[in-house]
Amino acid sequence: MALLEVKDLKVRVEEREILHGLTLTVNEGEVHAIMGPNGSGKSTLSHVIAGKPGYEVTDGQILFRGEDLLEMDPDERAAKGVFLAFQYPVEIPGVATMNFLRTALNAQRKARGEGEYSTPDFLKKVREVSKSLNIPQDMLKRGVNVGFSGGEKKRNEVLQMALFEPSLCILDEMDSGLDIDALRIAADGVNALRSPGRAMIVITHYQRLLNYIVPDFVHVMSKGRVVKSGDKELALELEASGYAQFEDAA
Amino acid sequence: MPAVQETVERVKRIDVDQYRYGFETLIDSEKAPKGLSEEIVKFISQKKNEPAWMLQWRLEAYRRWLTMTEPTWARVNYPKIDFQDIHYYAAPKPKKTVTSLDEIDPEILKTYEKLGIPLREVAMLEGIEPKVGEDDPARRKIAVDAVFDSVSVATTFKAELKKAGVIFMPISEAIREHPELVQKYLGSVVPTSDNFYATLNSAVFSDGSFVYVPPGVRCPMELSTYFRINERNTGQFERTLIIADKGSYVSYLEGCTAPQRDENQLHAAVVELVALDDAEIKYSTVQNWYPGNSEGKGGIYNFVTKRGDCRGANSKISWTQVETGSAITWKYPSCILRGDNSRGEFYSIAISNGFQQVDSGTKMIHLGKNTSSRIISKGIAAGKSQNTYRGLVTAHRKATGARNFTACDSLLIGDKCGAHTVPYIEAKNSSATFEHEATTSKISEDVLFYCIQRGLSQEEAVGLVVNGFVKDVLQQLPMEFAVEAQKLISISLEGSVG
């Protein structure tokens, strides 16, 4: 069974159709890149999979391990293993990052009927992961993303990904706002999380990110549809020729 | 379990619209007939075995009250109160003279137990007695005065406090046992003519707490009063007087709950604080009177006058309040900064949900030289509630070097509630430095979605974000109460979204 099956998905936002019948299948262990120009519907797809309010699915379905994902609340989806790394992670003043991580992790574990982490186990795990991501401990005491640099915010997303151990990671424009060094650290973090049991969908505008996170498959989106699929070579091809060639195909 | 998680657990277990303190205790009580007259004032004074001067004081207040009218400037709406339709005195019928806790009506003890308030003299954190000879400073004790309807039913740790020279007793007892202190300070901060509700209180108050901390003494434990309105159609008018003599320190906590009833009940308290030279008073309130049901029926009308006088040089008074209950809140804990270099602080969290109306804030009146004050107010409005911050900061002509910093933040949840900020700032001295910051924001859908994507439910997400919003103020509360307040905040906001 595929991990994620998106079938002929049609999505509207305020009476305007954004996705016009999108189909995508992702198996465990695979890394899929979704590329496309601004406004092609890449972020909409990631939001609909995660369950963000404000989108109306008019047709099609999304199955996660064969279960109807659209029937689930967003927090249920998270507990099932759907993780969205945000393009613009939000700031939550007054809520210490450490507290947030622990509250979220325990909420997910509880939803799955698992016990809560003990404090020493939790701290040990956070320390390990944050060290590998070059996240200083004092950052974890600060409010969630408050005063974080662009790179720190993205590393904080990867930190959560590592802690929550989701089976599907969707990375929405992870490279936006990052310089090359910050990008490398974040990408190394993501690569360390690649595993046979985990799939990733990497949404990006530029090929650059895919030099660091090398995908198994590349899909080109234009005007709310996947217009071309291929392997990693397709990304290089795009870099050379641009998206214009697909405008008509859509 | 981290507090937030615990909050969340608690919220889950409670149905929307369920006020967990809403039970009623069935006990025999003695009530004055409804209505207010000189006879009733005399009746109350007599019940309390008061000296003649006290009765005179009450009667003067009563006569004054007859000439006054209710204030209408606050942003709250309610039907006119019939002051003749209220019982001004209700007391649990004593079986005999009570000398120890064991002799108190077990129903009353059970009530406080249900409320989670320890009336047994046990260490609060672990709930066990320290071993003989053991003196663990980390294990904090809290002395409690419990006021049930109009009378104080128990005061704990009296003996231990007495050793330190601290007087902590029902004010009715203090009037008899320490008349010189009461006569000197009662009404010296909030005069009997102060305002409609304070004057009413002066005429009919039946009990409350009295604290005197002698010079140089740091009160060895937190002092606390729990107010419980139980009787139907009864007003509660308690009076609290705290005096911190030169160089002393005291931290005082106040908690309030009431049964769930369809009719509105009046609560008009007066709190007076006096800090002499180099003294400090920290006064914390967790107010959770019944707020009314989801249709806005019932709930407590909370018209309270709280004022602190930094009478001595280098004195300090700090108010911290967490206001979650009451149908109507009309309350402005204030500081008169009379002594040179004195300091006033006001930290407030005011949460309104359902049909609650809150008009609350503070007054910082700078009279002495180099006085400073700080106001941090966090208002959270949800449901169909209205939440107003009203504040006054003034510097007198002679208050050279007065400084104030004010930050008022409002958070709106949903689109049927309102948040309002009404600051009055008055500087009659050109050397005063007053800063005022204010923000109003709506709880962000993006922030909520971020939390929910990480596995939190909608209500857990709101609780987390709001607790973050009020963190600066929560930190000002004594630790045990901060945890309690955090839970209360989440419970107060349940059902506020969606």
PDB file of C-alpha atoms in Angstrom, chain A residues 32 34 45 60 76 96 98 125 134 146 167 180 187 193 198 221 239 243:
ATOM      1  CA  HIS A  32       9.637  13.502  -3.962  1.00  0.00           C
ATOM      2  CA  ILE A  34       7.587  19.222  -6.246  1.00  0.00           C
ATOM      3  CA  LEU A  45      -1.184  21.015  -1.841  1.00  0.00           C
ATOM      4  CA  GLY A  60     -10.866  13.654  -5.354  1.00  0.00           C
ATOM      5  CA  GLU A  76      -5.228  13.613  14.190  1.00  0.00           C
ATOM      6  CA  ALA A  96       9.269  28.293  25.779  1.00  0.00           C
ATOM      7  CA  MET A  98      11.192  23.249  25.199  1.00  0.00           C
ATOM      8  CA  LYS A 125      16.488  13.124  23.133  1.00  0.00           C
ATOM      9  CA  ASN A 134      23.765  23.016  15.933  1.00  0.00           C
ATOM     10  CA  VAL A 146      10.719  34.484  18.936  1.00  0.00           C
ATOM     11  CA  SER A 167       6.277   8.990   8.475  1.00  0.00           C
ATOM     12  CA  ILE A 180      23.973  28.833   1.810  1.00  0.00           C
ATOM     13  CA  ALA A 187      19.529  20.021   4.670  1.00  0.00           C
ATOM     14  CA  LEU A 193      16.151  11.718   8.794  1.00  0.00           C
ATOM     15  CA  ARG A 198       9.765   7.629   6.011  1.00  0.00           C
ATOM     16  CA  MET A 221       3.431  21.624 -11.172  1.00  0.00           C
ATOM     17  CA  GLU A 239      17.135  24.878 -14.015  1.00  0.00           C
ATOM     18  CA  TYR A 243       9.165  26.827 -16.205  1.00  0.00           C
TER      19      TYR A 243
END
